[in-house]
PDB file of C-alpha atoms in Angstrom:
ATOM      1  CA  UNK A   1      51.418  70.407  21.397  1.00 55.00           C
ATOM      2  CA  UNK A   2      52.117  73.560  19.461  1.00 57.00           C
ATOM      3  CA  UNK A   3      48.451  73.859  18.731  1.00 67.00           C
ATOM      4  CA  UNK A   4      47.639  73.755  22.508  1.00 65.00           C
ATOM      5  CA  UNK A   5      50.211  76.529  23.092  1.00 62.00           C
ATOM      6  CA  UNK A   6      48.598  78.718  20.379  1.00 71.00           C
ATOM      7  CA  UNK A   7      45.021  77.884  21.207  1.00 70.00           C
ATOM      8  CA  UNK A   8      44.483  81.046  23.133  1.00 75.00           C
ATOM      9  CA  UNK A   9      47.109  83.290  21.587  1.00 82.00           C
ATOM     10  CA  UNK A  10      45.906  86.804  20.825  1.00 85.00           C
ATOM     11  CA  UNK A  11      47.106  86.613  17.241  1.00 82.00           C
ATOM     12  CA  UNK A  12      45.247  83.392  16.638  1.00 80.00           C
ATOM     13  CA  UNK A  13      42.058  84.757  18.269  1.00 82.00           C
ATOM     14  CA  UNK A  14      42.302  87.937  16.186  1.00 85.00           C
ATOM     15  CA  UNK A  15      42.650  85.857  12.989  1.00 84.00           C
ATOM     16  CA  UNK A  16      39.666  83.746  13.923  1.00 84.00           C
ATOM     17  CA  UNK A  17      37.584  86.804  14.703  1.00 88.00           C
ATOM     18  CA  UNK A  18      38.452  88.419  11.384  1.00 89.00           C
ATOM     19  CA  UNK A  19      37.699  85.188   9.481  1.00 89.00           C
ATOM     20  CA  UNK A  20      34.357  84.993  11.375  1.00 89.00           C
ATOM     21  CA  UNK A  21      33.491  88.597  10.438  1.00 89.00           C
ATOM     22  CA  UNK A  22      34.337  88.008   6.775  1.00 92.00           C
ATOM     23  CA  UNK A  23      32.041  84.916   6.771  1.00 91.00           C
ATOM     24  CA  UNK A  24      29.248  86.958   8.314  1.00 92.00           C
ATOM     25  CA  UNK A  25      29.591  89.738   5.652  1.00 90.00           C
ATOM     26  CA  UNK A  26      29.744  87.199   2.844  1.00 91.00           C
ATOM     27  CA  UNK A  27      26.648  85.473   4.112  1.00 89.00           C
ATOM     28  CA  UNK A  28      24.810  88.844   4.259  1.00 86.00           C
ATOM     29  CA  UNK A  29      25.806  89.553   0.676  1.00 85.00           C
ATOM     30  CA  UNK A  30      24.743  86.052  -0.456  1.00 83.00           C
ATOM     31  CA  UNK A  31      21.353  86.530   1.209  1.00 78.00           C
ATOM     32  CA  UNK A  32      20.944  89.888  -0.535  1.00 77.00           C
ATOM     33  CA  UNK A  33      21.775  88.392  -3.933  1.00 77.00           C
ATOM     34  CA  UNK A  34      19.467  85.438  -3.291  1.00 73.00           C
ATOM     35  CA  UNK A  35      16.613  87.820  -2.292  1.00 68.00           C
ATOM     36  CA  UNK A  36      17.120  89.857  -5.480  1.00 68.00           C
ATOM     37  CA  UNK A  37      16.585  86.699  -7.497  1.00 76.00           C
ATOM     38  CA  UNK A  38      13.366  85.646  -5.711  1.00 80.00           C
ATOM     39  CA  UNK A  39      10.327  86.336  -7.921  1.00 88.00           C
ATOM     40  CA  UNK A  40       7.543  87.463  -5.653  1.00 91.00           C
ATOM     41  CA  UNK A  41       5.289  88.479  -8.482  1.00 92.00           C
ATOM     42  CA  UNK A  42       3.159  85.268  -8.330  1.00 93.00           C
ATOM     43  CA  UNK A  43       2.514  85.894  -4.671  1.00 92.00           C
ATOM     44  CA  UNK A  44       1.409  89.486  -5.357  1.00 93.00           C
ATOM     45  CA  UNK A  45      -0.751  88.352  -8.280  1.00 94.00           C
ATOM     46  CA  UNK A  46      -2.451  85.720  -6.063  1.00 93.00           C
ATOM     47  CA  UNK A  47      -2.995  88.302  -3.299  1.00 94.00           C
ATOM     48  CA  UNK A  48      -4.611  90.746  -5.765  1.00 92.00           C
ATOM     49  CA  UNK A  49      -6.852  88.048  -7.162  1.00 93.00           C
ATOM     50  CA  UNK A  50      -8.197  87.348  -3.666  1.00 88.00           C
ATOM     51  CA  UNK A  51      -8.123  90.842  -2.158  1.00 91.00           C
ATOM     52  CA  UNK A  52     -11.879  91.278  -2.325  1.00 91.00           C
ATOM     53  CA  UNK A  53     -13.086  87.757  -1.431  1.00 91.00           C
ATOM     54  CA  UNK A  54     -10.485  86.944   1.163  1.00 90.00           C
ATOM     55  CA  UNK A  55      -8.651  90.113   2.250  1.00 91.00           C
ATOM     56  CA  UNK A  56      -6.986  88.359   5.217  1.00 92.00           C
ATOM     57  CA  UNK A  57      -5.533  85.746   2.872  1.00 93.00           C
ATOM     58  CA  UNK A  58      -4.295  88.487   0.514  1.00 93.00           C
ATOM     59  CA  UNK A  59      -2.567  90.186   3.528  1.00 94.00           C
ATOM     60  CA  UNK A  60      -0.872  86.904   4.580  1.00 95.00           C
ATOM     61  CA  UNK A  61       0.394  86.379   0.975  1.00 94.00           C
ATOM     62  CA  UNK A  62       1.775  89.885   0.822  1.00 95.00           C
ATOM     63  CA  UNK A  63       3.427  89.447   4.207  1.00 95.00           C
ATOM     64  CA  UNK A  64       5.199  86.317   2.919  1.00 94.00           C
ATOM     65  CA  UNK A  65       6.278  88.333  -0.124  1.00 93.00           C
ATOM     66  CA  UNK A  66       7.545  91.100   2.144  1.00 94.00           C
ATOM     67  CA  UNK A  67       9.608  88.570   4.112  1.00 93.00           C
ATOM     68  CA  UNK A  68      11.173  87.182   1.000  1.00 89.00           C
ATOM     69  CA  UNK A  69      11.935  90.583  -0.454  1.00 87.00           C
ATOM     70  CA  UNK A  70      11.863  93.327   2.208  1.00 87.00           C
ATOM     71  CA  UNK A  71      11.284  96.904   1.204  1.00 88.00           C
ATOM     72  CA  UNK A  72       9.470  96.105  -2.090  1.00 91.00           C
ATOM     73  CA  UNK A  73       7.410  99.235  -2.771  1.00 93.00           C
ATOM     74  CA  UNK A  74       4.580  97.414  -4.522  1.00 92.00           C
ATOM     75  CA  UNK A  75       4.109  94.965  -1.612  1.00 94.00           C
ATOM     76  CA  UNK A  76       4.287  97.786   0.924  1.00 95.00           C
ATOM     77  CA  UNK A  77       1.717  99.807  -1.072  1.00 94.00           C
ATOM     78  CA  UNK A  78      -0.732  96.846  -1.328  1.00 93.00           C
ATOM     79  CA  UNK A  79      -0.319  96.021   2.331  1.00 93.00           C
ATOM     80  CA  UNK A  80      -1.224  99.618   3.256  1.00 94.00           C
ATOM     81  CA  UNK A  81      -4.223  99.451   0.954  1.00 91.00           C
ATOM     82  CA  UNK A  82      -5.553  96.317   2.669  1.00 88.00           C
ATOM     83  CA  UNK A  83      -4.796  97.296   6.206  1.00 82.00           C
TER      84      UNK A  83
END
């Protein structure tokens, strides 16, 4: 009964909105931390091993590495070289 009365109260909606925004920010931070822990070096190594024989495969491996760790300078440089 009390819950129904408060269901659309501005104070409750503001609290829910604030809580939602906090969760969004925490998720972003968690994703950043997780990305920092991902080791993309094996993907880069594999791409370099195959860059002459299968350049398209190398590009695809580097693109996966770039998705896992965006803005990695080594990956970006190698992609530019192969493109």
